[in-house]
CSV table of C-alpha atoms in Angstrom, one decimal:
chain,number,residue,atom,x,y,z
A,73,MET,CA,13.9,7.5,29.3
A,74,LYS,CA,12.9,10.6,31.1
A,75,GLN,CA,9.2,11.0,32.0
A,76,LYS,CA,8.9,14.3,30.2
A,77,GLN,CA,10.3,12.8,27.0
A,78,LYS,CA,7.9,9.8,27.3
A,79,TYR,CA,4.9,12.1,27.5
A,80,ARG,CA,6.2,14.0,24.5
A,81,TYR,CA,5.8,10.8,22.4
A,82,ILE,CA,2.4,10.1,23.8
A,83,ASP,CA,1.2,13.7,23.0
A,84,GLN,CA,2.7,13.2,19.5
A,85,ALA,CA,0.6,10.0,19.0
A,86,LYS,CA,-2.6,11.8,20.2
A,87,LYS,CA,-2.0,14.7,17.8
A,88,THR,CA,-1.5,12.2,14.9
A,89,ILE,CA,-4.9,10.7,15.7
A,90,GLU,CA,-6.6,14.1,15.9
A,91,GLN,CA,-5.4,14.8,12.3
A,92,GLU,CA,-7.0,11.6,11.0
A,93,GLU,CA,-10.5,10.8,9.7
A,94,GLY,CA,-11.8,7.2,9.9
A,95,THR,CA,-9.7,6.0,12.8
A,96,ILE,CA,-11.3,3.1,14.7
A,97,VAL,CA,-11.0,3.5,18.5
A,98,LYS,CA,-12.5,0.7,20.7
A,99,ASP,CA,-12.8,0.0,24.4
A,100,TRP,CA,-10.5,-2.8,25.4
A,101,GLY,CA,-12.9,-4.4,27.8
A,102,GLY,CA,-13.5,-8.1,26.9
A,103,LYS,CA,-11.7,-7.9,23.6
A,104,LEU,CA,-8.5,-9.4,22.1
A,105,PRO,CA,-6.0,-6.6,21.8
A,106,VAL,CA,-4.0,-6.8,18.5
A,107,ALA,CA,-1.1,-4.5,17.6
A,108,LEU,CA,-1.0,-4.1,13.9
A,109,ALA,CA,2.7,-3.2,13.3
A,110,TRP,CA,4.1,-1.6,10.3
A,111,PRO,CA,8.0,-1.7,10.3
A,112,ASN,CA,8.5,1.6,8.7
A,113,SER,CA,7.5,5.2,9.2
A,114,TYR,CA,3.9,6.5,9.6
A,115,ARG,CA,4.0,8.2,6.3
A,116,VAL,CA,5.0,5.1,4.4
A,117,GLY,CA,2.6,2.8,6.3
A,118,MET,CA,-0.4,5.0,5.9
A,119,SER,CA,0.3,5.2,2.1
A,120,SER,CA,-0.2,1.4,1.9
A,121,LEU,CA,-3.7,0.3,1.1
A,122,ALA,CA,-2.8,-3.1,2.6
A,123,LEU,CA,-2.5,-1.6,6.1
A,124,HIS,CA,-5.9,0.1,5.8
A,125,SER,CA,-7.4,-3.3,4.7
A,126,VAL,CA,-5.9,-5.4,7.5
A,127,TYR,CA,-6.7,-2.7,10.1
A,128,ARG,CA,-10.4,-2.8,9.0
A,129,LEU,CA,-10.5,-6.6,8.9
A,130,PHE,CA,-9.3,-7.0,12.4
A,131,ASN,CA,-11.6,-4.3,13.8
A,132,ASP,CA,-14.6,-5.7,11.9
A,133,GLU,CA,-14.3,-8.6,14.4
A,134,PRO,CA,-16.5,-7.4,17.4
A,135,ASP,CA,-14.3,-9.2,20.0
A,136,VAL,CA,-11.1,-7.6,18.7
A,137,VAL,CA,-9.5,-4.2,19.3
A,138,CYS,CA,-6.8,-3.5,16.7
A,139,GLU,CA,-4.4,-0.6,17.0
A,140,ARG,CA,-1.6,0.6,14.8
A,141,VAL,CA,2.1,0.7,15.7
A,142,PHE,CA,4.8,2.1,13.5
A,143,PHE,CA,8.6,1.9,13.5
A,144,GLY,CA,8.5,5.6,14.2
A,145,ASP,CA,7.0,8.9,13.1
A,146,GLN,CA,10.1,9.5,11.0
A,147,GLN,CA,12.3,7.2,8.9
A,148,ALA,CA,15.0,7.0,11.6
A,149,PRO,CA,13.5,7.2,15.1
A,150,ARG,CA,15.7,7.6,18.2
A,151,HIS,CA,17.0,4.4,19.6
A,152,ASP,CA,15.1,5.1,22.9
A,153,GLU,CA,11.8,6.2,21.2
A,154,PRO,CA,9.0,4.1,22.7
A,155,VAL,CA,7.1,1.7,20.5
A,156,ILE,CA,3.5,2.6,21.4
A,157,SER,CA,0.2,2.3,19.6
A,158,LEU,CA,-1.5,5.3,18.1
A,159,GLU,CA,-5.0,4.8,19.3
A,160,SER,CA,-4.4,4.2,23.1
A,161,GLN,CA,-0.6,4.9,23.4
A,162,ARG,CA,0.0,1.4,24.9
A,163,ARG,CA,3.3,-0.5,24.8
A,164,LEU,CA,3.7,-3.4,22.5
A,165,ASP,CA,4.0,-5.9,25.4
A,166,GLU,CA,0.5,-4.9,26.6
A,167,PHE,CA,-1.1,-6.6,23.5
A,168,ALA,CA,-2.0,-10.2,23.3
A,169,VAL,CA,-0.9,-10.4,19.6
A,170,ILE,CA,1.5,-8.4,17.6
A,171,ALA,CA,0.7,-8.7,13.8
A,172,PHE,CA,3.4,-7.3,11.5
A,173,THR,CA,2.4,-6.4,7.9
A,174,ILE,CA,5.6,-6.6,5.8
A,175,SER,CA,5.7,-5.5,2.2
A,176,TYR,CA,9.4,-5.1,1.7
A,177,GLU,CA,12.4,-7.2,2.6
A,178,MET,CA,14.5,-4.2,3.7
A,179,ASP,CA,11.9,-3.7,6.5
A,180,TYR,CA,13.1,-6.9,8.2
A,181,PHE,CA,15.8,-4.9,10.0
A,182,ASN,CA,13.1,-2.6,11.3
A,183,VAL,CA,11.2,-5.5,12.7
A,184,VAL,CA,14.2,-6.5,14.7
A,185,ALA,CA,14.7,-2.9,15.9
A,186,MET,CA,11.1,-2.5,17.0
A,187,LEU,CA,11.1,-5.7,19.1
A,188,ARG,CA,14.4,-4.7,20.7
A,189,ARG,CA,13.2,-1.2,21.5
A,190,ALA,CA,10.0,-2.7,23.0
A,191,GLY,CA,12.1,-5.0,25.2
A,192,ILE,CA,10.6,-8.1,23.6
A,193,PRO,CA,12.9,-11.2,23.1
A,194,LEU,CA,13.7,-11.4,19.4
A,195,PHE,CA,13.5,-15.2,18.8
A,196,ALA,CA,10.3,-17.2,19.1
A,197,GLU,CA,12.1,-19.9,21.2
A,198,GLU,CA,13.0,-17.2,23.8
A,199,ARG,CA,9.3,-16.2,24.3
A,200,ASP,CA,6.9,-18.1,26.5
A,201,GLU,CA,3.2,-17.5,27.0
A,202,SER,CA,3.9,-14.4,29.1
A,203,TRP,CA,4.9,-12.6,25.9
A,204,PRO,CA,2.5,-11.6,23.1
A,205,LEU,CA,2.2,-14.0,20.1
A,206,ILE,CA,4.0,-12.4,17.2
A,207,ILE,CA,2.7,-13.1,13.7
A,208,ALA,CA,3.4,-11.7,10.3
A,209,GLY,CA,1.8,-11.4,6.9
A,210,GLY,CA,2.3,-9.4,3.7
A,211,PRO,CA,3.9,-10.2,0.3
A,212,ALA,CA,7.5,-10.1,1.6
A,213,VAL,CA,7.0,-12.9,4.1
A,214,TYR,CA,4.4,-15.0,2.5
A,215,THR,CA,6.4,-15.4,-0.7
A,216,ASN,CA,9.5,-16.5,1.3
A,217,PRO,CA,8.8,-16.9,5.1
A,218,GLU,CA,12.1,-18.6,6.0
A,219,PRO,CA,14.4,-15.5,6.5
A,220,MET,CA,12.1,-14.5,9.4
A,221,ALA,CA,10.9,-17.9,10.6
A,222,ASP,CA,13.0,-17.9,13.8
A,223,ILE,CA,11.5,-14.6,14.9
A,224,PHE,CA,7.8,-15.1,14.2
A,225,ASP,CA,5.5,-17.5,16.0
A,226,ALA,CA,3.4,-17.9,12.9
A,227,ILE,CA,3.3,-16.4,9.3
A,228,ALA,CA,0.2,-15.9,7.1
A,229,ILE,CA,0.6,-17.4,3.7
A,230,GLY,CA,-2.0,-15.7,1.5
A,231,GLU,CA,-4.6,-13.0,1.6
A,232,ALA,CA,-5.8,-11.5,4.9
A,233,GLU,CA,-9.5,-11.6,4.0
A,234,GLY,CA,-9.5,-15.4,4.1
A,235,ILE,CA,-7.2,-15.8,7.1
A,236,VAL,CA,-8.2,-13.1,9.7
A,237,PRO,CA,-11.6,-14.5,10.7
A,238,PRO,CA,-10.5,-18.1,11.5
A,239,LEU,CA,-7.2,-16.7,12.9
A,240,VAL,CA,-9.1,-14.6,15.4
A,241,ASP,CA,-11.1,-17.7,16.6
A,242,ALA,CA,-7.8,-19.6,17.1
A,243,LEU,CA,-6.2,-16.6,19.0
A,244,TRP,CA,-9.1,-16.6,21.4
A,245,ASP,CA,-8.8,-20.3,21.9
A,246,VAL,CA,-5.1,-20.0,23.0
A,247,SER,CA,-5.3,-16.7,24.8
A,248,ASP,CA,-4.2,-18.4,28.1
A,249,ALA,CA,-2.6,-21.5,26.7
A,250,PRO,CA,1.0,-22.6,26.9
A,251,ARG,CA,3.0,-21.6,23.9
A,252,GLN,CA,3.3,-25.1,22.4
A,253,GLU,CA,-0.4,-25.6,22.6
A,254,ALA,CA,-0.9,-22.2,21.0
A,255,TYR,CA,1.4,-23.3,18.1
A,256,GLU,CA,-0.6,-26.5,17.5
A,257,ARG,CA,-3.9,-24.6,17.4
A,258,LEU,CA,-2.5,-21.9,15.0
A,259,ALA,CA,-1.2,-24.6,12.7
A,260,GLN,CA,-4.8,-25.7,12.2
A,261,VAL,CA,-5.8,-22.4,10.6
A,262,ASP,CA,-5.6,-22.6,6.8
A,263,GLY,CA,-2.8,-20.5,5.5
A,264,MET,CA,-0.9,-20.2,8.8
A,265,TYR,CA,2.7,-21.4,8.7
A,266,VAL,CA,4.0,-22.2,12.2
A,267,PRO,CA,7.7,-22.8,11.9
A,268,THR,CA,8.0,-24.9,15.1
A,269,ILE,CA,5.3,-27.2,13.7
A,270,HIS,CA,6.0,-27.2,10.0
A,271,GLN,CA,9.8,-26.8,9.6
A,272,GLY,CA,11.6,-30.0,8.6
A,273,GLY,CA,8.4,-31.8,7.7
A,274,ASP,CA,6.7,-32.6,4.4
A,275,HIS,CA,3.6,-30.6,5.2
A,276,ILE,CA,2.9,-27.8,2.7
A,277,VAL,CA,0.9,-24.8,3.8
A,278,PRO,CA,-1.3,-23.9,0.9
A,279,ARG,CA,-1.9,-20.2,0.0
A,280,VAL,CA,-5.3,-18.8,1.0
A,281,TRP,CA,-7.0,-16.5,-1.4
A,282,ILE,CA,-10.5,-15.2,-1.8
A,283,LYS,CA,-12.4,-15.8,-5.0
A,284,ASP,CA,-14.6,-12.7,-4.9
A,285,ILE,CA,-12.8,-9.5,-3.9
A,286,GLU,CA,-16.2,-7.7,-3.8
A,287,THR,CA,-17.0,-9.4,-0.5
A,288,HIS,CA,-14.2,-7.3,1.1
A,289,PRO,CA,-13.6,-4.1,-0.9
A,290,THR,CA,-10.2,-2.7,-0.4
A,291,VAL,CA,-10.4,1.1,-0.1
A,292,THR,CA,-9.0,3.9,2.0
A,293,GLN,CA,-10.1,3.5,5.7
A,294,ILE,CA,-8.2,6.4,7.3
A,295,TYR,CA,-7.8,9.8,5.7
A,296,THR,CA,-4.8,11.9,6.6
A,297,ASP,CA,-2.7,14.5,4.8
A,298,ARG,CA,0.5,12.9,6.1
A,299,THR,CA,0.7,10.3,3.4
A,300,GLU,CA,1.8,10.1,-0.2
A,301,PHE,CA,-1.9,9.7,-1.2
A,302,GLY,CA,-3.6,12.0,1.3
A,303,ASP,CA,-5.5,13.9,-1.3
A,304,ARG,CA,-7.4,10.9,-2.7
A,305,THR,CA,-9.4,7.8,-1.9
A,306,LEU,CA,-7.7,4.6,-3.1
A,307,VAL,CA,-9.9,1.9,-4.6
A,308,GLU,CA,-8.6,-1.5,-5.5
A,309,ILE,CA,-10.4,-2.3,-8.8
A,310,ALA,CA,-8.7,-5.7,-9.4
A,311,ARG,CA,-6.3,-8.0,-7.7
A,312,GLY,CA,-3.7,-10.2,-9.5
A,313,CYS,CA,-2.6,-10.0,-13.1
A,314,GLY,CA,-3.1,-12.4,-15.9
A,315,ARG,CA,0.1,-11.4,-17.7
A,316,GLY,CA,2.9,-13.2,-15.9
A,317,CYS,CA,5.8,-10.9,-16.6
A,318,ARG,CA,8.8,-12.9,-15.5
A,319,PHE,CA,10.3,-10.2,-13.4
A,320,CYS,CA,7.1,-9.4,-11.5
A,321,MET,CA,6.2,-11.0,-8.2
A,322,ALA,CA,2.6,-9.7,-8.2
A,323,GLY,CA,1.8,-11.5,-11.4
A,324,TYR,CA,2.4,-14.8,-9.7
A,325,VAL,CA,1.6,-14.6,-6.0
A,326,TYR,CA,-1.8,-12.9,-6.5
A,327,ARG,CA,-3.1,-15.2,-9.1
A,328,PRO,CA,-5.8,-15.5,-10.5
A,329,MET,CA,-6.8,-12.1,-11.6
A,330,ARG,CA,-10.0,-11.0,-10.0
A,331,GLU,CA,-11.9,-7.8,-10.9
A,332,MET,CA,-14.2,-5.5,-9.1
A,333,HIS,CA,-17.5,-5.0,-11.0
A,334,LEU,CA,-18.1,-1.7,-12.6
A,335,ASP,CA,-21.1,-0.9,-10.4
A,336,THR,CA,-19.1,-1.7,-7.3
A,337,VAL,CA,-16.2,0.5,-8.3
A,338,LEU,CA,-18.6,3.4,-9.0
A,339,SER,CA,-20.4,2.8,-5.6
A,340,LEU,CA,-17.1,2.9,-3.7
A,341,ALA,CA,-16.0,6.0,-5.6
A,342,ARG,CA,-19.2,7.8,-4.7
A,343,HIS,CA,-18.5,7.1,-1.1
A,344,GLY,CA,-14.9,8.2,-1.5
A,345,LEU,CA,-15.9,11.5,-3.1
A,346,LYS,CA,-17.5,12.5,0.2
A,347,HIS,CA,-14.0,12.6,1.6
A,348,ARG,CA,-11.7,13.6,-1.3
A,349,ASP,CA,-12.3,14.8,-4.8
A,350,ARG,CA,-9.6,12.5,-6.3
A,351,ILE,CA,-10.0,8.7,-6.8
A,352,GLY,CA,-6.9,6.6,-7.1
A,353,LEU,CA,-7.4,3.4,-9.1
A,354,VAL,CA,-5.3,0.6,-7.8
A,355,SER,CA,-4.4,-2.6,-9.6
A,356,ALA,CA,-1.4,-4.5,-10.9
A,357,ALA,CA,-2.5,-3.4,-14.4
A,358,VAL,CA,-5.3,-0.8,-14.3
A,359,SER,CA,-5.7,-0.7,-18.1
A,360,ASP,CA,-6.3,-4.4,-18.2
A,361,HIS,CA,-9.6,-4.1,-16.3
A,362,SER,CA,-12.6,-5.2,-18.4
A,363,TRP,CA,-14.6,-2.0,-17.7
A,364,ILE,CA,-11.7,0.5,-17.5
A,365,ASP,CA,-13.1,2.7,-20.3
A,366,GLN,CA,-16.5,2.9,-18.5
A,367,ILE,CA,-14.9,3.4,-15.1
A,368,ALA,CA,-12.9,6.4,-16.4
A,369,ILE,CA,-15.9,7.9,-18.2
A,370,GLU,CA,-18.3,7.5,-15.3
A,371,LEU,CA,-15.9,8.8,-12.7
A,372,ARG,CA,-15.3,11.9,-14.7
A,373,LYS,CA,-19.1,12.4,-15.0
A,374,MET,CA,-19.2,12.3,-11.2
A,375,GLY,CA,-16.6,15.1,-11.1
A,376,ALA,CA,-13.9,12.9,-9.8
A,377,ARG,CA,-10.2,13.6,-10.5
A,378,LEU,CA,-8.4,10.3,-11.4
A,379,THR,CA,-5.1,8.8,-10.7
A,380,ALA,CA,-3.9,5.3,-11.7
A,381,SER,CA,-1.3,3.1,-10.2
A,382,SER,CA,0.0,1.1,-13.2
A,383,MET,CA,-0.8,0.9,-16.9
A,384,ARG,CA,0.2,-1.2,-19.8
A,385,THR,CA,0.3,-0.1,-23.4
A,386,ASP,CA,-1.2,-3.3,-24.8
A,387,PRO,CA,-4.0,-2.2,-24.7
A,388,ILE,CA,-4.0,1.3,-23.4
A,389,SER,CA,-7.3,3.0,-22.5
A,390,GLU,CA,-7.8,6.4,-24.3
A,391,PRO,CA,-10.7,7.3,-22.0
A,392,LEU,CA,-8.5,6.7,-19.0
A,393,ILE,CA,-5.6,8.7,-20.5
A,394,LYS,CA,-8.1,11.5,-21.3
A,395,GLY,CA,-9.5,11.4,-17.7
A,396,LEU,CA,-6.0,11.5,-16.2
A,397,ALA,CA,-5.1,14.5,-18.3
A,398,GLU,CA,-8.4,16.3,-17.4
A,399,SER,CA,-7.7,15.5,-13.7
A,400,GLY,CA,-4.5,17.6,-13.8
A,401,ASN,CA,-2.0,14.7,-13.6
A,402,GLN,CA,1.4,16.1,-14.6
A,403,THR,CA,3.0,12.9,-15.7
A,404,LEU,CA,2.0,9.9,-17.8
A,405,THR,CA,4.2,6.8,-17.0
A,406,ILE,CA,4.6,3.8,-19.1
A,407,ALA,CA,7.0,0.8,-18.7
A,408,PRO,CA,8.3,-0.8,-21.9
A,409,GLU,CA,11.0,-2.5,-19.6
A,410,ALA,CA,13.1,-3.4,-22.6
A,411,GLY,CA,14.1,-1.6,-25.8
A,412,SER,CA,13.9,-4.5,-28.2
A,413,VAL,CA,10.9,-6.6,-29.1
A,414,ARG,CA,13.1,-9.7,-28.5
A,415,MET,CA,13.9,-8.7,-24.9
A,416,ARG,CA,10.3,-7.9,-24.2
A,417,LYS,CA,9.4,-11.4,-25.4
A,418,VAL,CA,12.1,-12.9,-23.1
A,419,ILE,CA,10.6,-11.2,-20.0
A,420,ASN,CA,7.1,-12.1,-21.2
A,421,LYS,CA,6.0,-8.5,-21.7
A,422,PRO,CA,5.6,-8.6,-25.5
A,423,GLN,CA,4.4,-5.1,-26.2
A,424,SER,CA,5.1,-4.0,-29.8
A,425,ASP,CA,6.9,-0.8,-30.7
A,426,ASP,CA,3.7,0.4,-32.3
A,427,GLN,CA,1.8,-0.1,-29.1
A,428,ILE,CA,4.4,1.8,-27.1
A,429,MET,CA,4.4,4.7,-29.6
A,430,HIS,CA,0.6,4.9,-29.5
A,431,ALA,CA,0.8,5.5,-25.8
A,432,VAL,CA,3.4,8.2,-26.4
A,433,GLU,CA,1.1,9.8,-29.0
A,434,LEU,CA,-1.8,9.8,-26.5
A,435,ALA,CA,0.5,11.6,-24.0
A,436,ALA,CA,1.2,14.2,-26.6
A,437,LYS,CA,-2.4,14.5,-27.7
A,438,TYR,CA,-3.7,15.2,-24.2
A,439,ASN,CA,-0.9,17.6,-23.4
A,440,PHE,CA,0.8,15.9,-20.4
A,441,PRO,CA,3.7,18.1,-19.2
A,442,GLN,CA,5.9,15.0,-18.7
A,443,LEU,CA,6.3,11.5,-20.0
A,444,LYS,CA,8.2,8.8,-18.0
A,445,MET,CA,9.4,5.6,-19.6
A,446,TYR,CA,10.8,2.8,-17.4
A,447,PHE,CA,13.4,0.4,-18.6
A,448,MET,CA,15.6,-2.3,-17.0
A,449,VAL,CA,19.1,-3.3,-18.0
A,450,GLY,CA,21.0,-6.5,-17.0
A,451,GLN,CA,18.3,-8.9,-17.9
A,452,PRO,CA,19.0,-12.5,-18.8
A,453,THR,CA,20.2,-13.0,-22.4
A,454,GLU,CA,20.5,-9.3,-22.9
A,455,THR,CA,23.0,-8.1,-25.6
A,456,GLU,CA,24.5,-4.7,-26.4
A,457,GLU,CA,22.0,-4.4,-29.2
A,458,ASP,CA,19.2,-4.8,-26.7
A,459,VAL,CA,20.6,-2.0,-24.6
A,460,ASP,CA,21.1,0.2,-27.6
A,461,ALA,CA,17.5,-0.4,-28.5
A,462,ILE,CA,16.5,1.4,-25.3
A,463,ALA,CA,18.1,4.6,-26.6
A,464,GLN,CA,16.5,4.1,-30.0
A,465,LEU,CA,13.1,3.6,-28.6
A,466,ALA,CA,13.5,6.7,-26.3
A,467,LEU,CA,14.6,8.8,-29.3
A,468,ALA,CA,11.6,7.6,-31.3
A,469,ALA,CA,9.3,8.7,-28.4
A,470,ARG,CA,11.1,12.0,-28.2
A,471,ALA,CA,10.3,12.7,-31.8
A,472,ILE,CA,6.6,12.4,-30.9
A,473,PHE,CA,6.5,13.9,-27.4
A,474,PRO,CA,7.8,17.5,-27.5
A,475,ARG,CA,7.8,18.2,-23.7
A,476,ASN,CA,9.7,16.9,-20.8
A,477,MET,CA,10.8,13.2,-20.9
A,478,ALA,CA,12.3,11.1,-18.1
A,479,ILE,CA,13.9,7.7,-18.8
């Protein structure tokens, strides 16, 4: 790559940092350098609350400097675009550890592309201690680590809050160790699956999860307009889901459901309102939160504009719907998933037609410009009658909701 072109990418990274608020920049002296790698574009990565959380967790460790690295500024970077960190514009191979956060299986291809562009050997067996340790976490790999087991030195099975602190201790212990010795030490960390140690054996790596999510609140760390949610502070109000819909991974891998207390949610929101006037409530099922009515009412009293990530119709919170409408949200989205009650029971999402229609009535009552209804077809045991029921349910909703509808 020409020197002029190289400096263009460095300048681009610096300009990106200048447009952010909340970036953590540390001196490298005496610290363990960790590259937090997101195998997709900057816009997609910075829209993920998980990336914000892991970035903060690593940097909360006083002897760690953690910097972000993305697949590229755009969805399809040039093949010769350098893979450099945002905070100090360093190459991947200058870090002691490269930690990938992977939420989607399709990003596996981008992991491969990033390592190749960085000139780092792809397979773990090809890398000795002269190369960075390459680890991974996130729902895609911890639900099924095997597709990427030949690439990563270790894979985190569980939630970062319970894994990062002991992992950092282990990484320091092996900072100058031969690779096999490093593997043996990493395998001692609860929740760390080390393929060269664990593959082919009968040892099960148990999932690590935290009982109290209030000890590590998950909120927006870095504010930038270059994301899908740049106009708001995201606050995780609950983790996990007690429902167990049979098509939903989140309902199983994040068990048990854990809620953030009302007072904590309001405290986090007050802080967030110093940065943005909109608060995004994040959970697998926002309307299932024990205090959702009070959360919606109190946030509106604060003057916050509300958004919500996911809602069920059984029950549905009218104060939340009212708050969303008052906040200027243009669309109310519900997900019956199936048209017939029978199919909804099959997938373990047994909402009644009356509950679904009540949600539609609320959308009409509070004058949402648009109503979206999500359905799935091709589910096990599905019949033509079940598919026809989707149209019937949509027509029933249409009779109640007079404005724009999307199915």
